[in-house]
C-alpha positions as a Markdown table, in Angstrom:
| # | Residue | x | y | z |
|---|---|---|---|---|
| 1 | Met | -9.4 | -28.4 | -19.1 |
| 2 | Ala | -7.5 | -28.8 | -22.5 |
| 3 | Ala | -6.3 | -25.2 | -21.0 |
| 4 | Phe | -5.9 | -26.6 | -17.2 |
| 5 | Ala | -4.0 | -30.2 | -19.1 |
| 6 | Ile | -2.1 | -27.7 | -20.6 |
| 7 | Val | -0.9 | -25.8 | -18.1 |
| 8 | Met | -0.6 | -28.9 | -16.0 |
| 9 | Met | 2.3 | -30.4 | -18.0 |
| 10 | Val | 4.4 | -27.1 | -17.9 |
| 11 | Cys | 4.2 | -26.9 | -14.1 |
| 12 | Leu | 5.5 | -30.5 | -14.6 |
| 13 | Val | 7.1 | -30.1 | -17.6 |
| 14 | Leu | 8.8 | -26.7 | -14.7 |
| 15 | Ile | 7.8 | -27.7 | -11.4 |
| 16 | His | 11.3 | -28.1 | -9.3 |
| 17 | Gly | 11.0 | -27.4 | -5.2 |
| 18 | Gly | 7.6 | -28.0 | -4.8 |
| 19 | Gln | 6.3 | -25.0 | -7.1 |
| 20 | Cys | 5.2 | -23.8 | -10.3 |
| 21 | Lys | 4.5 | -20.5 | -11.7 |
| 22 | Gly | 1.3 | -21.4 | -13.7 |
| 23 | Leu | -0.7 | -22.3 | -10.8 |
| 24 | Phe | 0.3 | -20.0 | -7.2 |
| 25 | Asn | 0.2 | -22.1 | -4.7 |
| 26 | Ala | -0.6 | -19.5 | -2.3 |
| 27 | Ala | 0.0 | -21.6 | 1.2 |
| 28 | Glu | 3.1 | -22.4 | 0.2 |
| 29 | Ala | 3.8 | -19.7 | -0.8 |
| 30 | Leu | 4.1 | -18.5 | 2.8 |
| 31 | His | 5.6 | -20.4 | 4.5 |
| 32 | Lys | 9.0 | -20.8 | 1.9 |
| 33 | Ala | 9.1 | -17.7 | 2.4 |
| 34 | Lys | 8.7 | -18.0 | 6.0 |
| 35 | Asp | 11.5 | -20.5 | 5.8 |
| 36 | Ala | 13.2 | -17.6 | 3.5 |
| 37 | Glu | 13.1 | -15.3 | 7.1 |
| 38 | Asn | 14.5 | -17.9 | 9.3 |
| 39 | Gly | 16.7 | -19.1 | 6.9 |
| 40 | Asp | 15.7 | -23.0 | 6.3 |
| 41 | Ile | 15.8 | -23.5 | 2.7 |
| 42 | Gly | 17.0 | -26.1 | 1.6 |
| 43 | Pro | 20.2 | -27.2 | -0.8 |
| 44 | Asp | 17.5 | -27.5 | -4.1 |
| 45 | Val | 17.9 | -23.2 | -3.0 |
| 46 | Lys | 20.4 | -22.2 | -5.5 |
| 47 | Ala | 22.3 | -18.1 | -2.8 |
| 48 | Phe | 24.0 | -15.2 | -4.8 |
| 49 | Asn | 25.3 | -13.5 | -2.0 |
| 50 | Val | 25.6 | -9.5 | -2.6 |
| 51 | Leu | 29.4 | -10.4 | -1.1 |
| 52 | Asp | 30.2 | -12.4 | -3.4 |
| 53 | Tyr | 30.0 | -9.5 | -6.0 |
| 54 | Gly | 31.7 | -7.2 | -3.6 |
| 55 | Ala | 29.0 | -5.4 | -2.5 |
| 56 | Lys | 30.7 | -4.2 | 1.3 |
| 57 | Pro | 28.8 | -4.0 | 4.5 |
| 58 | Asp | 29.6 | -1.1 | 5.6 |
| 59 | Gly | 27.2 | 1.6 | 4.9 |
| 60 | Lys | 29.9 | 4.5 | 3.2 |
| 61 | Thr | 30.2 | 2.2 | -0.1 |
| 62 | Asp | 27.3 | 2.2 | -3.2 |
| 63 | Thr | 25.7 | -1.6 | -3.5 |
| 64 | Ser | 24.1 | 0.1 | -6.8 |
| 65 | Ile | 26.2 | -2.3 | -9.6 |
| 66 | Asn | 26.7 | -4.8 | -6.6 |
| 67 | Phe | 22.4 | -5.3 | -6.0 |
| 68 | Arg | 22.3 | -5.4 | -9.7 |
| 69 | Arg | 24.5 | -8.2 | -10.9 |
| 70 | Thr | 23.8 | -10.2 | -7.9 |
| 71 | Phe | 20.1 | -9.5 | -8.9 |
| 72 | Glu | 20.5 | -10.4 | -13.5 |
| 73 | Ala | 21.7 | -13.7 | -11.6 |
| 74 | Ala | 20.2 | -15.1 | -9.4 |
| 75 | Cys | 17.3 | -14.1 | -11.5 |
| 76 | Asn | 18.5 | -15.6 | -15.3 |
| 77 | Phe | 19.0 | -18.8 | -13.1 |
| 78 | His | 17.5 | -21.9 | -14.1 |
| 79 | Gly | 16.2 | -23.4 | -11.2 |
| 80 | Asp | 15.8 | -21.9 | -8.3 |
| 81 | Ala | 17.8 | -19.1 | -6.0 |
| 82 | Met | 18.0 | -16.6 | -3.2 |
| 83 | Met | 19.1 | -13.3 | -3.4 |
| 84 | Val | 20.7 | -12.5 | -0.4 |
| 85 | Ile | 21.4 | -9.5 | 1.2 |
| 86 | Pro | 23.2 | -10.9 | 5.5 |
| 87 | Glu | 23.6 | -8.7 | 8.3 |
| 88 | Gly | 25.6 | -5.2 | 7.8 |
| 89 | Glu | 24.8 | -1.7 | 7.0 |
| 90 | Phe | 24.4 | -1.6 | 2.5 |
| 91 | Leu | 24.9 | 2.4 | 0.2 |
| 92 | Met | 22.7 | 2.3 | -2.8 |
| 93 | Gly | 20.7 | 4.6 | -4.7 |
| 94 | Pro | 18.2 | 3.0 | -7.5 |
| 95 | Val | 18.4 | 0.2 | -8.8 |
| 96 | Leu | 15.8 | -1.0 | -11.6 |
| 97 | Phe | 15.2 | -5.5 | -10.7 |
| 98 | Ser | 13.9 | -5.7 | -13.5 |
| 99 | Gly | 12.0 | -9.6 | -15.0 |
| 100 | Pro | 11.1 | -12.0 | -16.1 |
| 101 | Cys | 13.4 | -14.4 | -14.6 |
| 102 | Ser | 14.1 | -18.1 | -15.3 |
| 103 | Asn | 14.1 | -19.8 | -12.3 |
| 104 | Pro | 10.7 | -22.5 | -12.2 |
| 105 | Ser | 9.4 | -20.9 | -8.4 |
| 106 | Leu | 9.6 | -18.8 | -7.1 |
| 107 | Leu | 12.3 | -15.8 | -6.7 |
| 108 | Ile | 13.1 | -14.7 | -2.6 |
| 109 | Ile | 14.8 | -12.2 | -2.2 |
| 110 | Gln | 15.8 | -12.5 | 1.4 |
| 111 | Val | 17.0 | -9.8 | 3.6 |
| 112 | Asn | 18.5 | -9.1 | 6.9 |
| 113 | Gly | 20.9 | -6.1 | 6.4 |
| 114 | Ile | 19.9 | -2.4 | 6.9 |
| 115 | Val | 19.5 | -1.6 | 3.2 |
| 116 | Lys | 19.8 | 2.8 | 3.3 |
| 117 | Ala | 18.7 | 5.0 | 0.4 |
| 118 | Gln | 22.3 | 7.9 | -0.8 |
| 119 | Ser | 20.2 | 10.8 | 0.0 |
| 120 | Asn | 21.3 | 12.4 | -2.4 |
| 121 | Met | 18.7 | 13.7 | -4.5 |
| 122 | Ala | 21.0 | 14.3 | -8.1 |
| 123 | Tyr | 20.8 | 10.4 | -7.5 |
| 124 | Tyr | 17.2 | 10.1 | -8.8 |
| 125 | Arg | 16.5 | 12.2 | -11.6 |
| 126 | Gly | 14.7 | 14.7 | -9.7 |
| 127 | Gly | 12.3 | 12.4 | -8.3 |
| 128 | Gly | 10.2 | 9.5 | -7.7 |
| 129 | Asp | 7.4 | 10.2 | -11.5 |
| 130 | Asp | 10.9 | 8.9 | -12.7 |
| 131 | Thr | 12.8 | 6.9 | -10.1 |
| 132 | Asp | 11.8 | 5.2 | -7.1 |
| 133 | Trp | 14.6 | 4.1 | -4.8 |
| 134 | Ile | 14.1 | -0.4 | -5.9 |
| 135 | Thr | 11.8 | -1.1 | -8.5 |
| 136 | Phe | 10.7 | -4.5 | -8.8 |
| 137 | Gln | 9.7 | -5.1 | -12.3 |
| 138 | Ala | 8.0 | -7.8 | -14.3 |
| 139 | Ile | 8.3 | -10.3 | -12.6 |
| 140 | Asp | 5.8 | -13.4 | -12.4 |
| 141 | Gly | 6.7 | -15.2 | -9.1 |
| 142 | Leu | 8.6 | -13.0 | -6.1 |
| 143 | Ile | 9.0 | -13.3 | -2.4 |
| 144 | Val | 10.5 | -10.3 | -0.6 |
| 145 | Ser | 10.7 | -12.2 | 3.2 |
| 146 | Gly | 14.2 | -11.4 | 6.5 |
| 147 | Arg | 13.9 | -9.0 | 8.9 |
| 148 | Gly | 15.7 | -6.5 | 7.2 |
| 149 | Thr | 15.4 | -2.7 | 6.7 |
| 150 | Phe | 14.8 | -0.3 | 4.1 |
| 151 | His | 16.0 | 3.4 | 5.1 |
| 152 | Gly | 14.4 | 5.6 | 2.7 |
| 153 | Gln | 17.2 | 8.7 | 4.8 |
| 154 | Gly | 13.9 | 10.9 | 3.7 |
| 155 | Ser | 13.8 | 13.2 | 7.1 |
| 156 | Gln | 17.3 | 14.8 | 5.3 |
| 157 | Val | 15.3 | 15.4 | 1.7 |
| 158 | Trp | 11.0 | 16.0 | 3.1 |
| 159 | Gly | 11.5 | 20.0 | 3.3 |
| 160 | Phe | 11.6 | 19.5 | -0.8 |
| 161 | Asn | 7.8 | 17.9 | -0.9 |
| 162 | Asp | 5.6 | 20.5 | -1.8 |
| 163 | Cys | 2.5 | 18.6 | -2.9 |
| 164 | Ala | 1.1 | 21.1 | 0.1 |
| 165 | Arg | 1.6 | 23.8 | -2.8 |
| 166 | Lys | 1.0 | 22.6 | -5.8 |
| 167 | Ser | -1.1 | 20.2 | -7.4 |
| 168 | Asn | 0.6 | 18.6 | -9.8 |
| 169 | Cys | 3.7 | 18.6 | -7.8 |
| 170 | Val | 6.2 | 15.9 | -8.5 |
| 171 | Arg | 6.8 | 12.5 | -5.4 |
| 172 | Leu | 10.1 | 11.6 | -4.1 |
| 173 | Pro | 10.9 | 8.2 | -4.9 |
| 174 | Ala | 8.4 | 5.2 | -3.7 |
| 175 | Thr | 11.2 | 3.2 | -1.2 |
| 176 | Leu | 9.6 | 0.2 | -2.7 |
| 177 | Lys | 8.0 | 0.0 | -5.5 |
| 178 | Phe | 6.3 | -3.3 | -7.6 |
| 179 | Ile | 5.1 | -2.7 | -11.4 |
| 180 | Lys | 3.5 | -5.1 | -13.7 |
| 181 | Val | 4.8 | -7.9 | -10.9 |
| 182 | Thr | 2.4 | -11.2 | -10.5 |
| 183 | Asp | 2.3 | -14.5 | -7.8 |
| 184 | Ala | 4.4 | -12.2 | -4.9 |
| 185 | Ile | 4.3 | -12.7 | -1.4 |
| 186 | Ile | 6.0 | -9.2 | 1.0 |
| 187 | Arg | 6.7 | -10.6 | 4.6 |
| 188 | Gly | 8.5 | -9.6 | 7.9 |
| 189 | Ile | 10.4 | -6.8 | 6.7 |
| 190 | Lys | 11.0 | -3.2 | 7.9 |
| 191 | Ser | 10.9 | 0.3 | 5.7 |
| 192 | Ile | 12.4 | 4.0 | 7.5 |
| 193 | Asp | 11.5 | 7.5 | 6.4 |
| 194 | Pro | 11.2 | 7.1 | 2.9 |
| 195 | Lys | 11.6 | 9.8 | 1.0 |
| 196 | Gly | 7.5 | 8.9 | -0.5 |
| 197 | Phe | 5.6 | 6.1 | -0.7 |
| 198 | His | 6.7 | 3.4 | 1.1 |
| 199 | Ile | 5.9 | 0.6 | -1.2 |
| 200 | Met | 3.9 | 1.5 | -4.4 |
| 201 | Ile | 1.8 | -1.1 | -6.1 |
| 202 | Ser | 0.9 | -0.7 | -9.9 |
| 203 | Met | -0.3 | -2.7 | -12.4 |
| 204 | Ser | 0.3 | -5.9 | -10.4 |
| 205 | Arg | -1.7 | -8.9 | -9.7 |
| 206 | Asn | -2.5 | -11.6 | -6.4 |
| 207 | Phe | 0.5 | -9.6 | -4.1 |
| 208 | Arg | 0.4 | -10.5 | -0.1 |
| 209 | Ile | 1.8 | -8.6 | 2.4 |
| 210 | Phe | 2.1 | -9.6 | 5.4 |
| 211 | Ser | 3.5 | -8.5 | 9.0 |
| 212 | Val | 5.3 | -6.0 | 7.6 |
| 213 | Asp | 6.3 | -2.2 | 9.6 |
| 214 | Leu | 6.6 | 0.6 | 8.6 |
| 215 | Gln | 7.3 | 3.6 | 10.2 |
| 216 | Ala | 7.9 | 8.0 | 9.3 |
| 217 | Pro | 7.0 | 10.5 | 11.3 |
| 218 | Gly | 3.2 | 11.7 | 11.5 |
| 219 | Asp | 4.5 | 15.1 | 9.4 |
| 220 | Ser | 5.9 | 13.6 | 7.1 |
| 221 | Pro | 4.7 | 14.5 | 4.2 |
| 222 | Asn | 3.5 | 11.6 | 1.8 |
| 223 | Thr | 4.5 | 9.1 | 3.0 |
| 224 | Asp | 2.3 | 6.5 | 2.7 |
| 225 | Gly | 2.4 | 3.7 | 3.9 |
| 226 | Ile | 1.4 | 1.3 | 1.1 |
| 227 | His | 0.0 | 3.0 | -1.9 |
| 228 | Met | -1.3 | 1.0 | -5.1 |
| 229 | Ser | -2.9 | 1.6 | -8.2 |
| 230 | Lys | -4.6 | -0.6 | -11.0 |
| 231 | Ser | -3.8 | -3.4 | -9.3 |
| 232 | Asp | -5.4 | -6.4 | -8.7 |
| 233 | Leu | -5.9 | -9.2 | -5.7 |
| 234 | Val | -4.5 | -7.7 | -3.6 |
| 235 | Lys | -4.3 | -9.2 | 1.2 |
| 236 | Ile | -2.6 | -6.6 | 3.7 |
| 237 | Ser | -2.5 | -8.8 | 6.2 |
| 238 | Lys | -0.9 | -8.9 | 10.6 |
| 239 | Thr | 0.9 | -5.1 | 10.0 |
| 240 | Val | 1.9 | -2.0 | 11.1 |
| 241 | Ile | 1.9 | 1.3 | 9.3 |
| 242 | Ala | 2.5 | 4.2 | 10.9 |
| 243 | Thr | 3.4 | 7.2 | 8.6 |
| 244 | Gly | 2.8 | 10.6 | 7.8 |
| 245 | Asp | 0.2 | 10.0 | 5.2 |
| 246 | Asp | -2.2 | 6.8 | 4.5 |
| 247 | Cys | -1.5 | 3.9 | 6.5 |
| 248 | Val | -2.8 | 2.4 | 3.3 |
| 249 | Ser | -4.2 | 4.5 | 0.2 |
| 250 | Met | -6.0 | 3.5 | -3.0 |
| 251 | Ile | -6.3 | 4.4 | -6.6 |
| 252 | His | -7.9 | 4.3 | -9.9 |
| 253 | Gly | -8.3 | 0.8 | -10.9 |
| 254 | Ser | -7.7 | -0.8 | -6.8 |
| 255 | Thr | -10.5 | -4.0 | -7.7 |
| 256 | Asn | -10.0 | -7.2 | -4.8 |
| 257 | Ile | -8.5 | -5.4 | -2.5 |
| 258 | Ser | -8.5 | -7.6 | 1.5 |
| 259 | Ile | -7.1 | -4.8 | 4.8 |
| 260 | Lys | -7.1 | -7.6 | 7.6 |
| 261 | Lys | -5.4 | -7.3 | 11.1 |
| 262 | Val | -3.5 | -3.4 | 10.4 |
| 263 | Ile | -2.8 | -1.6 | 12.8 |
| 264 | Cys | -2.3 | 2.8 | 11.9 |
| 265 | Gly | -0.9 | 5.2 | 13.6 |
| 266 | Pro | -0.1 | 7.8 | 13.2 |
| 267 | Gly | -1.0 | 9.0 | 9.3 |
| 268 | His | -4.4 | 10.2 | 7.9 |
| 269 | Gly | -6.3 | 6.2 | 7.4 |
| 270 | Phe | -7.2 | 4.1 | 4.9 |
| 271 | Ser | -8.2 | 6.1 | 1.9 |
| 272 | Ile | -10.2 | 5.0 | -1.3 |
| 273 | Gly | -8.4 | 7.7 | -3.1 |
| 274 | Ser | -7.5 | 10.3 | -4.7 |
| 275 | Leu | -10.3 | 10.1 | -8.0 |
| 276 | Gly | -11.3 | 11.3 | -10.7 |
| 277 | His | -8.4 | 12.8 | -11.1 |
| 278 | Tyr | -7.2 | 11.7 | -14.0 |
| 279 | Asp | -8.8 | 11.0 | -17.4 |
| 280 | Asp | -10.3 | 7.5 | -18.5 |
| 281 | Glu | -9.8 | 6.0 | -14.8 |
| 282 | Ala | -11.0 | 2.8 | -14.2 |
| 283 | Asp | -13.1 | 1.3 | -11.8 |
| 284 | Val | -12.5 | 0.7 | -7.9 |
| 285 | Ser | -15.2 | -1.8 | -6.9 |
| 286 | Gly | -14.5 | -5.1 | -4.4 |
| 287 | Ile | -12.5 | -3.1 | -1.0 |
| 288 | Ile | -12.7 | -4.8 | 2.8 |
| 289 | Val | -10.5 | -2.8 | 4.9 |
| 290 | Lys | -11.6 | -4.9 | 8.3 |
| 291 | Asn | -10.3 | -5.7 | 12.3 |
| 292 | Cys | -8.2 | -2.6 | 11.7 |
| 293 | Ser | -7.1 | -0.5 | 14.7 |
| 294 | Leu | -6.2 | 3.5 | 14.6 |
| 295 | Arg | -5.2 | 5.0 | 16.5 |
| 296 | Glu | -5.0 | 9.4 | 17.0 |
| 297 | Thr | -4.4 | 9.7 | 12.6 |
| 298 | Asp | -6.3 | 12.3 | 11.0 |
| 299 | Asn | -8.7 | 9.9 | 8.8 |
| 300 | Gly | -10.5 | 6.7 | 10.1 |
| 301 | Val | -11.7 | 4.9 | 6.3 |
| 302 | Arg | -12.3 | 7.6 | 4.1 |
| 303 | Ile | -13.1 | 7.9 | 0.5 |
| 304 | Lys | -12.0 | 11.4 | -1.7 |
| 305 | Thr | -12.1 | 12.2 | -5.3 |
| 306 | Tyr | -12.1 | 15.6 | -7.4 |
| 307 | Lys | -14.5 | 17.9 | -8.8 |
| 308 | Thr | -13.3 | 16.9 | -12.4 |
| 309 | Asp | -15.5 | 15.7 | -15.2 |
| 310 | Ser | -14.0 | 12.3 | -15.6 |
| 311 | Pro | -16.1 | 9.5 | -14.7 |
| 312 | Ser | -14.7 | 6.4 | -13.0 |
| 313 | Lys | -16.9 | 4.4 | -10.4 |
| 314 | Ala | -16.2 | 3.3 | -6.0 |
| 315 | Ser | -19.0 | -0.2 | -5.5 |
| 316 | Gly | -19.2 | -2.8 | -3.4 |
| 317 | Ile | -16.4 | -1.0 | 0.2 |
| 318 | Ile | -16.5 | -2.6 | 3.0 |
| 319 | Phe | -14.9 | -1.3 | 6.4 |
| 320 | Gln | -16.2 | -3.5 | 9.0 |
| 321 | Asp | -14.8 | -4.3 | 13.0 |
| 322 | Leu | -12.6 | -1.1 | 13.1 |
| 323 | Ile | -11.5 | 0.4 | 16.9 |
| 324 | Met | -10.4 | 4.4 | 16.9 |
| 325 | Thr | -9.4 | 5.8 | 19.1 |
| 326 | Arg | -9.7 | 10.1 | 19.1 |
| 327 | Val | -9.6 | 9.2 | 14.9 |
| 328 | Arg | -10.2 | 12.5 | 13.5 |
| 329 | Asn | -13.1 | 12.5 | 10.1 |
| 330 | Pro | -13.5 | 8.8 | 11.1 |
| 331 | Ile | -16.3 | 8.0 | 8.9 |
| 332 | Ile | -16.0 | 10.4 | 5.6 |
| 333 | Ile | -16.8 | 10.6 | 2.4 |
| 334 | Asp | -15.3 | 13.7 | 0.8 |
| 335 | Gln | -15.9 | 14.4 | -3.9 |
| 336 | Glu | -14.9 | 18.0 | -3.0 |
| 337 | Tyr | -12.1 | 17.3 | -2.4 |
| 338 | Gly | -8.5 | 18.8 | -2.8 |
| 339 | Asn | -9.7 | 21.6 | -5.4 |
| 340 | Thr | -12.8 | 23.5 | -4.3 |
| 341 | Lys | -12.5 | 26.4 | -6.0 |
| 342 | Tyr | -13.6 | 24.1 | -9.4 |
| 343 | Ser | -18.1 | 24.3 | -9.4 |
| 344 | Gln | -18.3 | 21.1 | -11.5 |
| 345 | Pro | -20.0 | 18.6 | -9.1 |
| 346 | Ser | -17.2 | 15.5 | -9.3 |
| 347 | Lys | -18.1 | 12.7 | -11.8 |
| 348 | Val | -17.2 | 10.0 | -10.2 |
| 349 | Arg | -20.5 | 7.7 | -8.8 |
| 350 | Ile | -19.9 | 6.3 | -5.0 |
| 351 | Ser | -22.0 | 3.0 | -4.1 |
| 352 | Asp | -23.0 | 0.1 | -1.7 |
| 353 | Val | -20.2 | 1.4 | 0.9 |
| 354 | His | -20.4 | -0.4 | 4.6 |
| 355 | Tyr | -20.2 | 0.4 | 8.2 |
| 356 | Ile | -19.8 | -2.4 | 10.3 |
| 357 | Asn | -19.1 | -2.5 | 13.9 |
| 358 | Ile | -16.8 | 1.1 | 13.8 |
| 359 | Arg | -16.1 | 2.1 | 17.3 |
| 360 | Gly | -14.3 | 3.6 | 19.2 |
| 361 | Thr | -12.9 | 6.8 | 20.4 |
| 362 | Ser | -13.9 | 10.6 | 17.4 |
| 363 | Ala | -12.4 | 13.7 | 17.6 |
| 364 | Ser | -14.5 | 15.4 | 16.1 |
| 365 | Lys | -17.8 | 17.3 | 16.9 |
| 366 | Val | -18.8 | 15.4 | 13.4 |
| 367 | Ala | -18.1 | 12.1 | 13.4 |
| 368 | Val | -19.7 | 10.6 | 10.1 |
| 369 | Asp | -19.2 | 12.9 | 7.4 |
| 370 | Leu | -20.3 | 12.7 | 3.6 |
| 371 | Leu | -20.0 | 15.3 | 1.5 |
| 372 | Cys | -21.3 | 13.0 | -2.4 |
| 373 | Ser | -21.5 | 14.4 | -6.0 |
| 374 | Ala | -24.7 | 16.7 | -7.0 |
| 375 | Ser | -24.8 | 15.1 | -9.9 |
| 376 | Asn | -23.7 | 12.0 | -8.6 |
| 377 | Pro | -24.8 | 11.5 | -4.9 |
| 378 | Cys | -24.1 | 8.1 | -3.1 |
| 379 | Gln | -26.4 | 5.6 | -3.2 |
| 380 | Gly | -26.9 | 2.7 | -1.0 |
| 381 | Ile | -24.5 | 3.7 | 1.3 |
| 382 | His | -25.3 | 1.3 | 5.1 |
| 383 | Leu | -24.1 | 1.5 | 8.1 |
| 384 | Asp | -24.8 | -1.0 | 10.3 |
| 385 | Asn | -24.6 | -0.8 | 14.5 |
| 386 | Val | -22.0 | 2.2 | 15.0 |
| 387 | Asn | -21.0 | 3.3 | 18.2 |
| 388 | Leu | -18.6 | 6.6 | 18.8 |
| 389 | Gln | -17.4 | 9.0 | 21.3 |
| 390 | Tyr | -17.0 | 12.8 | 21.0 |
| 391 | Ala | -13.6 | 12.6 | 23.3 |
| 392 | Gly | -11.6 | 16.4 | 21.2 |
| 393 | Pro | -11.8 | 19.2 | 23.6 |
| 394 | Pro | -14.7 | 20.7 | 24.8 |
| 395 | Asn | -13.9 | 23.7 | 23.9 |
| 396 | Asp | -18.2 | 24.4 | 21.8 |
| 397 | Asp | -20.7 | 23.6 | 22.5 |
| 398 | Met | -21.6 | 22.2 | 19.3 |
| 399 | Pro | -23.4 | 18.9 | 19.1 |
| 400 | Phe | -21.4 | 15.7 | 18.2 |
| 401 | Ser | -23.6 | 14.9 | 14.8 |
| 402 | Ser | -23.9 | 13.5 | 11.7 |
| 403 | Asn | -23.2 | 15.3 | 8.0 |
| 404 | Cys | -24.7 | 14.2 | 5.3 |
| 405 | Arg | -25.3 | 15.8 | 1.9 |
| 406 | Asn | -26.4 | 13.7 | -1.4 |
| 407 | Ala | -26.9 | 10.8 | 0.0 |
| 408 | Arg | -28.4 | 7.9 | 0.7 |
| 409 | Val | -28.1 | 6.6 | 3.6 |
| 410 | Ala | -29.5 | 2.6 | 5.7 |
| 411 | Tyr | -28.7 | 3.4 | 9.7 |
| 412 | His | -29.5 | -0.3 | 10.6 |
| 413 | Gly | -28.3 | -1.4 | 14.9 |
| 414 | Phe | -26.6 | 1.5 | 17.4 |
| 415 | Gln | -26.5 | 5.2 | 16.2 |
| 416 | Ser | -23.8 | 7.5 | 17.2 |
| 417 | Pro | -23.9 | 9.5 | 16.4 |
| 418 | Pro | -27.2 | 10.5 | 15.5 |
| 419 | Pro | -27.9 | 9.4 | 12.7 |
| 420 | Cys | -27.6 | 12.5 | 9.7 |
| 421 | Arg | -31.7 | 14.7 | 9.4 |
């Protein structure tokens, strides 16, 4: 009670415009994000327009310094603030937007223009492991909202991606990276053709992504829609993802993740992992993927781990009310992912996984494929009302089936394909 009273006293001192960073109100923040998208922000919010800081909307002049100066002015303002990216086309190289900020409420980034990335990789000092395109860092309270577009111009550099040939490759820059960001809402924006990931979230908490449109060709390499690690309380809803890799990927340290009403395809589906890639990985838990649809994706819902001696756990996972259309590998656990040359089994423990009301069509004859670790068999796998029908090419006599290895599976209700024997 004493701690709560202190927070309330601080809020009474800092509050301005109905928000308090100490007590994040998701409903109010979402309403504010909608207002920002519509330009309906009241006079209490000071606008910092990139045009006033010298940015030229001609699509040719590099505006990196102008965007950074605009952000710094808005971030350091001791009142409610909004950075405005108006209509027009803005060319920009890599930029770091770093806090902490001085605003008493959530800092707003209103995006209505087209922001295009420099295509020359020399701007990025060798790749995303060193420099991503637009990075938000160490910010407590952030809204990125609008009808604008981030264009990564990835088609000009995808040829440099060598991750299909090298396990220790350097990934290409992500379009939007959020690191150590808390209490954030991303709404309404569009991302086209990223060099690497569309959106990357790491070491962040209390993140909401609504009504976002992420687009890239199905053959674009490693263009994950939303990739997250070491983050807690992430909610994704009413979003369209068409890309060349996982629509949503959740690796080590992803906890309490909710994915609902997301349309995925093309892409590699919804993936937990790869896990067991690094030493001392944090566990993954509390994942729910619900009321989503997948169309012609390479995978449906997947858990994947490497065959290494790096131990961790993945548990408390629900895949529910999913519609699949001509999906390859609709339900898959692969604990021999990526490195079959190694003899040791995966040390990642997978347990308490529920597949509920999964229906639609499969492009592969093995629609349920549970390949678990020999030393750490999957525990508590439940399939409840799975209704998948084969819709692939009629080119063999192989039966429509399930495959299970080192998995303890409980079945409930209707099952198609038939359960493992």
